[in-house]
mmCIF file of C-alpha atoms in Angstrom:
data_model
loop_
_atom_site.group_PDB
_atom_site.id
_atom_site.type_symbol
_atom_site.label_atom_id
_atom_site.label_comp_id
_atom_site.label_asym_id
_atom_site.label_seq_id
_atom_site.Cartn_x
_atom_site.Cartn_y
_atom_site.Cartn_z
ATOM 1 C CA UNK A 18 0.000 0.000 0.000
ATOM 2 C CA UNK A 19 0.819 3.612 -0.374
ATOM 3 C CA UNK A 20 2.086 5.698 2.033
ATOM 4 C CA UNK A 21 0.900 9.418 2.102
ATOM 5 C CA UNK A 22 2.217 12.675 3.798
ATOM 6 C CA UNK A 23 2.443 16.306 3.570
ATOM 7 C CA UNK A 24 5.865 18.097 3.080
ATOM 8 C CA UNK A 25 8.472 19.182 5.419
ATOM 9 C CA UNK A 26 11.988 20.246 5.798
ATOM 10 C CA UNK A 27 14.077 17.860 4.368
ATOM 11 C CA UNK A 28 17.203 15.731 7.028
ATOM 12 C CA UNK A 29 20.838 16.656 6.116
ATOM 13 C CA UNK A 30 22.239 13.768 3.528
ATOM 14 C CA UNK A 31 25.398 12.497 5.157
ATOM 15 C CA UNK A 32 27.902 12.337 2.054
ATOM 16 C CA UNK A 33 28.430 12.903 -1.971
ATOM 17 C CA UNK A 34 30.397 10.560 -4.146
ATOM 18 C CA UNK A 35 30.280 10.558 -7.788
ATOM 19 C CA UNK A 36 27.435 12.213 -8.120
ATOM 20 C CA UNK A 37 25.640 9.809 -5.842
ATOM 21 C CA UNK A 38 24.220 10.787 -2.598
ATOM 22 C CA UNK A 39 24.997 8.031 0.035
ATOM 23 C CA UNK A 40 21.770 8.678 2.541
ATOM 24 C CA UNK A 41 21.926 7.085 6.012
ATOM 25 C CA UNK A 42 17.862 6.521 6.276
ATOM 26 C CA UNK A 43 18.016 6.752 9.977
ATOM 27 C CA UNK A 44 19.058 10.676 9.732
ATOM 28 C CA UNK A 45 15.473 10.885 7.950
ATOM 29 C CA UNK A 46 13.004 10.130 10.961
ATOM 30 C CA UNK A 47 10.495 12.065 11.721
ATOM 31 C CA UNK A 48 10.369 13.969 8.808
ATOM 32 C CA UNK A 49 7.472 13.873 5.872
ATOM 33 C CA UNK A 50 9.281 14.436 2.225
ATOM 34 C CA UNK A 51 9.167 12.426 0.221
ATOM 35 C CA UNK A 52 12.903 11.263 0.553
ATOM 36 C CA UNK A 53 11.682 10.125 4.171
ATOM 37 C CA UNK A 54 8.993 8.365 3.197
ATOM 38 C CA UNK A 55 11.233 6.158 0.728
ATOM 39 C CA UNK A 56 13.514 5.401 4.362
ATOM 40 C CA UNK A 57 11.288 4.447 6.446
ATOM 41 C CA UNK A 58 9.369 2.176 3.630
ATOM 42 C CA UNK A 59 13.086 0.490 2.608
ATOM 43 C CA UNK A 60 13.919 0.510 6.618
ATOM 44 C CA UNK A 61 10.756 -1.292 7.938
ATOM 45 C CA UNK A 62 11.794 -3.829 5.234
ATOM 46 C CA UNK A 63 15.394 -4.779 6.440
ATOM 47 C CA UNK A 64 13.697 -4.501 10.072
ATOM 48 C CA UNK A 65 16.587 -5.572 12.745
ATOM 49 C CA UNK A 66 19.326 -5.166 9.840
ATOM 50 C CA UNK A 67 18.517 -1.995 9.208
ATOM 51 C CA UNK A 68 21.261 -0.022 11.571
ATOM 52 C CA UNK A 69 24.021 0.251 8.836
ATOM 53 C CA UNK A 70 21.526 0.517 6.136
ATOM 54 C CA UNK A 71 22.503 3.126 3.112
ATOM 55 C CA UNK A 72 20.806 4.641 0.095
ATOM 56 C CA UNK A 73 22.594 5.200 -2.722
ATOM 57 C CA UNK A 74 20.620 8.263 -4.595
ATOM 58 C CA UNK A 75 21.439 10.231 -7.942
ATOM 59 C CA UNK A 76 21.630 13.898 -7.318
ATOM 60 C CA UNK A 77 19.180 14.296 -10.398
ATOM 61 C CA UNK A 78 16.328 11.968 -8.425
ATOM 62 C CA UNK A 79 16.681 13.670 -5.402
ATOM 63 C CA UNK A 80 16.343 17.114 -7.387
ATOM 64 C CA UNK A 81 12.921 15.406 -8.780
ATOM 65 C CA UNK A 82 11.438 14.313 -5.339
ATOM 66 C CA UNK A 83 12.275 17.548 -3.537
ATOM 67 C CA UNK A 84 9.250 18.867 -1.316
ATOM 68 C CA UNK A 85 6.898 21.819 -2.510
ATOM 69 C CA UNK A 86 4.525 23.336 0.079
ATOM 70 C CA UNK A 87 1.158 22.490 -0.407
ATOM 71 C CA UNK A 88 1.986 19.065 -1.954
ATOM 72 C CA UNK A 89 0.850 15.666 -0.544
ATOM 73 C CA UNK A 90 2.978 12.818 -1.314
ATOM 74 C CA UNK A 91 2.443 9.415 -1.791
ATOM 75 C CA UNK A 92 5.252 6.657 -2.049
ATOM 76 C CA UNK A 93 4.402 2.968 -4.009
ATOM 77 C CA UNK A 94 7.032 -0.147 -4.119
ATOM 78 C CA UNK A 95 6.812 -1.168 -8.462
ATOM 79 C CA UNK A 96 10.060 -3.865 -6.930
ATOM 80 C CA UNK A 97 10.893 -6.251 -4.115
ATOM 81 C CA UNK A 98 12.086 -4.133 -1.287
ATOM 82 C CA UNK A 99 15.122 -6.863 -0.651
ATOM 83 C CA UNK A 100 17.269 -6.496 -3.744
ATOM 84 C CA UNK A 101 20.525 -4.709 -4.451
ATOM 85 C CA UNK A 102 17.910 -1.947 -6.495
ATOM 86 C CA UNK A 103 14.301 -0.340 -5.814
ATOM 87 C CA UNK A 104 11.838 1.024 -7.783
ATOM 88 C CA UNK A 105 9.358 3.197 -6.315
ATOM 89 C CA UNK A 106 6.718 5.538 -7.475
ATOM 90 C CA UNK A 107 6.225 9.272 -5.859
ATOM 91 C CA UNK A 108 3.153 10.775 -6.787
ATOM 92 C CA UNK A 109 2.794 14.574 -6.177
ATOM 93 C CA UNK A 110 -0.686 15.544 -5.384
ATOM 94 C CA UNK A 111 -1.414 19.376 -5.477
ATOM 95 C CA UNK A 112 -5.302 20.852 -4.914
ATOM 96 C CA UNK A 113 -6.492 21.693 -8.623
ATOM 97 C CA UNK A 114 -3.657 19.847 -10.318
ATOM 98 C CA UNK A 115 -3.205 16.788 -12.154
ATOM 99 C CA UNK A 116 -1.063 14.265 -9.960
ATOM 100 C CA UNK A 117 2.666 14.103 -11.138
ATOM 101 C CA UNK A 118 4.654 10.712 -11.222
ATOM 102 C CA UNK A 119 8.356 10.299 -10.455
ATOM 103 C CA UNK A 120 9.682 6.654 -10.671
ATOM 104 C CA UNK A 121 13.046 6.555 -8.731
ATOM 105 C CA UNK A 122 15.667 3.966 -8.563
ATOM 106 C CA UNK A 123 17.790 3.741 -5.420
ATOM 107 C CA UNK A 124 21.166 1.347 -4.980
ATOM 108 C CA UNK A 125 20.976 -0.651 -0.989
ATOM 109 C CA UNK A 126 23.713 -0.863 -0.133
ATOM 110 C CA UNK A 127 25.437 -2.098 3.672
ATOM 111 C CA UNK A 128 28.304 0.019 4.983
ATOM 112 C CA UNK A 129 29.776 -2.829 7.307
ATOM 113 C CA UNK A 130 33.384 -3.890 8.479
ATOM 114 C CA UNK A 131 34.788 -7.300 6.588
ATOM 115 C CA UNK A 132 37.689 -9.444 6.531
ATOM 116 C CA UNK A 133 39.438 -8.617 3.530
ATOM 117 C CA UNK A 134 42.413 -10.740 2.176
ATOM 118 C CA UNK A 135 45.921 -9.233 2.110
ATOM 119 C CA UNK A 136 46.989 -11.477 -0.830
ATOM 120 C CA UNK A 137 46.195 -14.719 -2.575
ATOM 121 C CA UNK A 138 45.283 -17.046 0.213
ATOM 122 C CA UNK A 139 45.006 -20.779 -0.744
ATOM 123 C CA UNK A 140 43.278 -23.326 1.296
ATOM 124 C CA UNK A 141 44.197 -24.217 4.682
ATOM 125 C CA UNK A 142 46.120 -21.536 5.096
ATOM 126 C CA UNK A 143 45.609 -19.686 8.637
ATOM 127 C CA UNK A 144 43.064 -16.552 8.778
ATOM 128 C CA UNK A 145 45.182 -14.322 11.070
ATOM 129 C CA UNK A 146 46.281 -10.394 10.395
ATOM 130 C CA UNK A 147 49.045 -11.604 8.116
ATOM 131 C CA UNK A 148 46.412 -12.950 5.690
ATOM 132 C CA UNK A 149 43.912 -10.832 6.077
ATOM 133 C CA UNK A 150 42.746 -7.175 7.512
ATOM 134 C CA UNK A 151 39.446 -5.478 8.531
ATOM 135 C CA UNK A 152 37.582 -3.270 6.287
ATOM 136 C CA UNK A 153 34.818 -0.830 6.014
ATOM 137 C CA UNK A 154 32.909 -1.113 2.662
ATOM 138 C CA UNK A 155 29.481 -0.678 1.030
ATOM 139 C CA UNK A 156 28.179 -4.351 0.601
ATOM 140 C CA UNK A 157 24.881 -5.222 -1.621
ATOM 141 C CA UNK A 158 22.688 -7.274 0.433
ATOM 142 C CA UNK A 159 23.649 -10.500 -0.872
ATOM 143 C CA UNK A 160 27.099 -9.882 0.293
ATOM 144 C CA UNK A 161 26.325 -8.115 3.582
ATOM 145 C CA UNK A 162 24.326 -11.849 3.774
ATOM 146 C CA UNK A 163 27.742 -13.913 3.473
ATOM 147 C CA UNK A 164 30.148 -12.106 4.433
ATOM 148 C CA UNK A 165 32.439 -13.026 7.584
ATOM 149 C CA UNK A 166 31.948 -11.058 10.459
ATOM 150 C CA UNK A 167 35.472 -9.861 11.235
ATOM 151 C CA UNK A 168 34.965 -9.559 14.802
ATOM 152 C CA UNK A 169 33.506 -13.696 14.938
ATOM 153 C CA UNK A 170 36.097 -15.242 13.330
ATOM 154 C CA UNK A 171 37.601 -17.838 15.715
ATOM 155 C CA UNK A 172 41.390 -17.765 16.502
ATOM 156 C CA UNK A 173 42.224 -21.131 14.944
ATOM 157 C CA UNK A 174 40.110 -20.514 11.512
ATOM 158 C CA UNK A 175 41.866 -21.315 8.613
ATOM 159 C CA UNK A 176 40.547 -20.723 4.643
ATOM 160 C CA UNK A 177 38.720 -23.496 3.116
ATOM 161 C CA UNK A 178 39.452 -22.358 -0.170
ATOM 162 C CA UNK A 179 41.389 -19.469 -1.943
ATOM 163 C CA UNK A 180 40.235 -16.278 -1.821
ATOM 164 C CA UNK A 181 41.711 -13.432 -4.492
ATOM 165 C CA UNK A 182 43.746 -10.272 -3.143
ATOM 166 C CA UNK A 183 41.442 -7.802 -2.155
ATOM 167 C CA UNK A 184 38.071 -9.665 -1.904
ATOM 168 C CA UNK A 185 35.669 -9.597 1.059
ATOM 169 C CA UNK A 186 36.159 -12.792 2.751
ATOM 170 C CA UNK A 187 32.682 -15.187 3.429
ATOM 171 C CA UNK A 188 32.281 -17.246 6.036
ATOM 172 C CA UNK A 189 31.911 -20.231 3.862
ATOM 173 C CA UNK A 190 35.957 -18.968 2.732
ATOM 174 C CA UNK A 191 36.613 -20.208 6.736
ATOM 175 C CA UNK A 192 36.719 -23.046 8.475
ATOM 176 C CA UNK A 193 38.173 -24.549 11.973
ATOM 177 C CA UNK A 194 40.228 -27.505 12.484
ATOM 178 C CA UNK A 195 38.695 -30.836 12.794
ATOM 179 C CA UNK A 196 39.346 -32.047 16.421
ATOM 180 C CA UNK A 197 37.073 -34.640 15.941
ATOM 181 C CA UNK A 198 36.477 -37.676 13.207
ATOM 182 C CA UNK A 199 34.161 -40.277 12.319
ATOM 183 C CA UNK A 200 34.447 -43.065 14.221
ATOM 184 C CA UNK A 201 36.657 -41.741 16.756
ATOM 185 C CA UNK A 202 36.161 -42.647 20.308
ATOM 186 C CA UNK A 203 35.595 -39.686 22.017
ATOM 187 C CA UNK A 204 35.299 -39.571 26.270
ATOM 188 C CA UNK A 205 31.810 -37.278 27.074
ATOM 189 C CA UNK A 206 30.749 -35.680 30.293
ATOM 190 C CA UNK A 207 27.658 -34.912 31.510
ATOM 191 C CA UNK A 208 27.473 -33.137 34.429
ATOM 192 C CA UNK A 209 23.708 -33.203 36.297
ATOM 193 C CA UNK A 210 23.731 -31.012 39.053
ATOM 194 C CA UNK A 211 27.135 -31.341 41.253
ATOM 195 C CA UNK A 212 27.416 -34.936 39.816
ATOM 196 C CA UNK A 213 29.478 -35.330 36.844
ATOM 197 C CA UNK A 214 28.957 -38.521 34.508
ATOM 198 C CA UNK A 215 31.671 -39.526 31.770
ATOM 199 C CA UNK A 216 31.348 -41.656 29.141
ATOM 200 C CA UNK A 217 32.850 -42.908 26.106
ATOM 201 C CA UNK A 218 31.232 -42.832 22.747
ATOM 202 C CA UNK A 219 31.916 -43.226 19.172
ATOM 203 C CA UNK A 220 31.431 -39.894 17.031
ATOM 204 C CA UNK A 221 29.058 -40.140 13.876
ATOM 205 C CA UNK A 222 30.431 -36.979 12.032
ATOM 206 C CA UNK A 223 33.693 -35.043 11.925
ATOM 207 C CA UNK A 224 33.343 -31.882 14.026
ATOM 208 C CA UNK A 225 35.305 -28.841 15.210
ATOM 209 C CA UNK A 226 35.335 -27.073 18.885
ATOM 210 C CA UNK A 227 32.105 -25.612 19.274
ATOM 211 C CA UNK A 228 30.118 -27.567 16.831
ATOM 212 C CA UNK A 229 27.149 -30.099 18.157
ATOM 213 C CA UNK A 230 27.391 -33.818 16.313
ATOM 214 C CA UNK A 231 26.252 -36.852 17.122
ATOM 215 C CA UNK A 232 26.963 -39.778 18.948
ATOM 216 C CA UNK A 233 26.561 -43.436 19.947
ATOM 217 C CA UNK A 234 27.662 -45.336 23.260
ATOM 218 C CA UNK A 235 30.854 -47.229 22.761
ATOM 219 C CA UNK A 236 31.264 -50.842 23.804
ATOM 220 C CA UNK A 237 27.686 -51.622 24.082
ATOM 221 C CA UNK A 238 25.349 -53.733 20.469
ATOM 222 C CA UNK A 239 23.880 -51.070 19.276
ATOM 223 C CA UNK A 240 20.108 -52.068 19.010
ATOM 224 C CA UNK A 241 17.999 -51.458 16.206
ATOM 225 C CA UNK A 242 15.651 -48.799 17.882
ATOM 226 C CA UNK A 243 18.527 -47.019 19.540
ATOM 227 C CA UNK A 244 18.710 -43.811 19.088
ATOM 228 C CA UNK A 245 22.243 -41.250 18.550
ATOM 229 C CA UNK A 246 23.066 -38.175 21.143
ATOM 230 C CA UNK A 247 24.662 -35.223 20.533
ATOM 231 C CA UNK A 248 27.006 -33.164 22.476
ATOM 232 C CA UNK A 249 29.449 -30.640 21.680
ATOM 233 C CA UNK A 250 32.875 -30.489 20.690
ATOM 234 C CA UNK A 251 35.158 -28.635 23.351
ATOM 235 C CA UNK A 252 38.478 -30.248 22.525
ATOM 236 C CA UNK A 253 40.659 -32.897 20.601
ATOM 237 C CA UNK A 254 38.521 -35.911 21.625
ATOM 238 C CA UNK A 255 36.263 -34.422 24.356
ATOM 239 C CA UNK A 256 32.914 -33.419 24.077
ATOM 240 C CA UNK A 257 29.984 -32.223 26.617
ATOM 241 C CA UNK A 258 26.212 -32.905 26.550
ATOM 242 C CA UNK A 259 24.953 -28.955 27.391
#
């Protein structure tokens, strides 16, 4: 559905590049132009991820969709509102005047810090300063989707396949090593209450610290109806039931 207001003072746009006005939509709240209408539509959208949200505008669209007294806007979505590009419709109603139409196209864009490599990594290699370094950059939404948080990566990640000098690094680029493979026997704790129960069971996957696989009780027939337990990985053949 549409969203109408009247006009007001338009919110300070934070920078210019190329031509391009790079809008931070939260610097637009509370306000009625038309502009504002566009952020909060493309912000209610992105809901939760919407804190480093940014617009990228032409200076020519922005001249179109500037606010005239009088005027009563409406805004209408003619595109998904999760792509790397809108397209929205302003209408301009006036009293005693035909309505006037402005499509406008607007970039998303993501301004987010990334792991970026250093060089050419190649796989297994470890994913520490020397390889890599932390970023700010404009991301589409596909890419602010994959890409590695640098501030999540764990100390022993490694790359789990080559990534070119200069690109953003995903997290499927990382992995950790295994500590734990199929069919090894593996000792688990349980620990109810003050009482702490240890056992020994064979893994069913390959796993890493952290990661929850499962499990079967060593040394007894496993029974057709028997069913696997998981627990998770804290160490080279260790594991805890949480």
């Amino acid at each position: 559905p549409a969203v109408q207001t009247a006009a007001s003072p338009a919110a300070p746009i934070a920078q210019l590049a190329d031509g391009v006005r790079v809008i931070d939509p939260a610097g637009h709240a509370g306000t009625s132009t038309p502009l504002a209408i566009i952020c909060e539509i493309v912000r209610n959208a992105y809901g939760e991820d919407a804190c480093d949200l940014r617009l990228h505008i032409a200076e020519a669209t922005l001249a179109q969709i500037a606010p005239a007294p009088g005027v009563r806007y409406e805004v209408a979505k003619k595109s998904s509102l999760r792509g790397p590009r809108l397209e929205l419709e302003v209408v301009a109603r006036a009293a005693g005047r035909e309505p006037q139409r402005t499509r406008v196209r607007i970039d998303v864009r993501f301004e987010r810090e990334v792991l970026v490599s250093r060089g050419e990594t190649r796989r297994g290699g470890r994913a520490d300063g020397d390889a890599a370094t932390v970023e700010r950059r404009m991301l589409t939404p596909d890419e602010a989707r994959t890409a590695a948080d640098p501030h999540a990566v764990a100390a022993d990640a490694t790359f789990a396949r080559a990534v070119p000098r200069g690109g953003v690094v995903e997290r499927d680029d990382l992995t950790r090593p295994e500590q734990v493979k199929r069919r090894d026997i593996v000792k688990v704790r349980r620990e109810v209450g003050v009482i702490a129960i240890e056992i020994e069971a064979i893994a069913l996957e390959d796993g890493a610290v952290g990661d929850v696989i499962a499990f079967e009780h060593h040394g007894r027939r496993r029974a057709r109806d028997a069913k696997a337990f998981t627990a998770e990985i804290t160490g080279p053949g260790e594991a805890v039931i949480r």
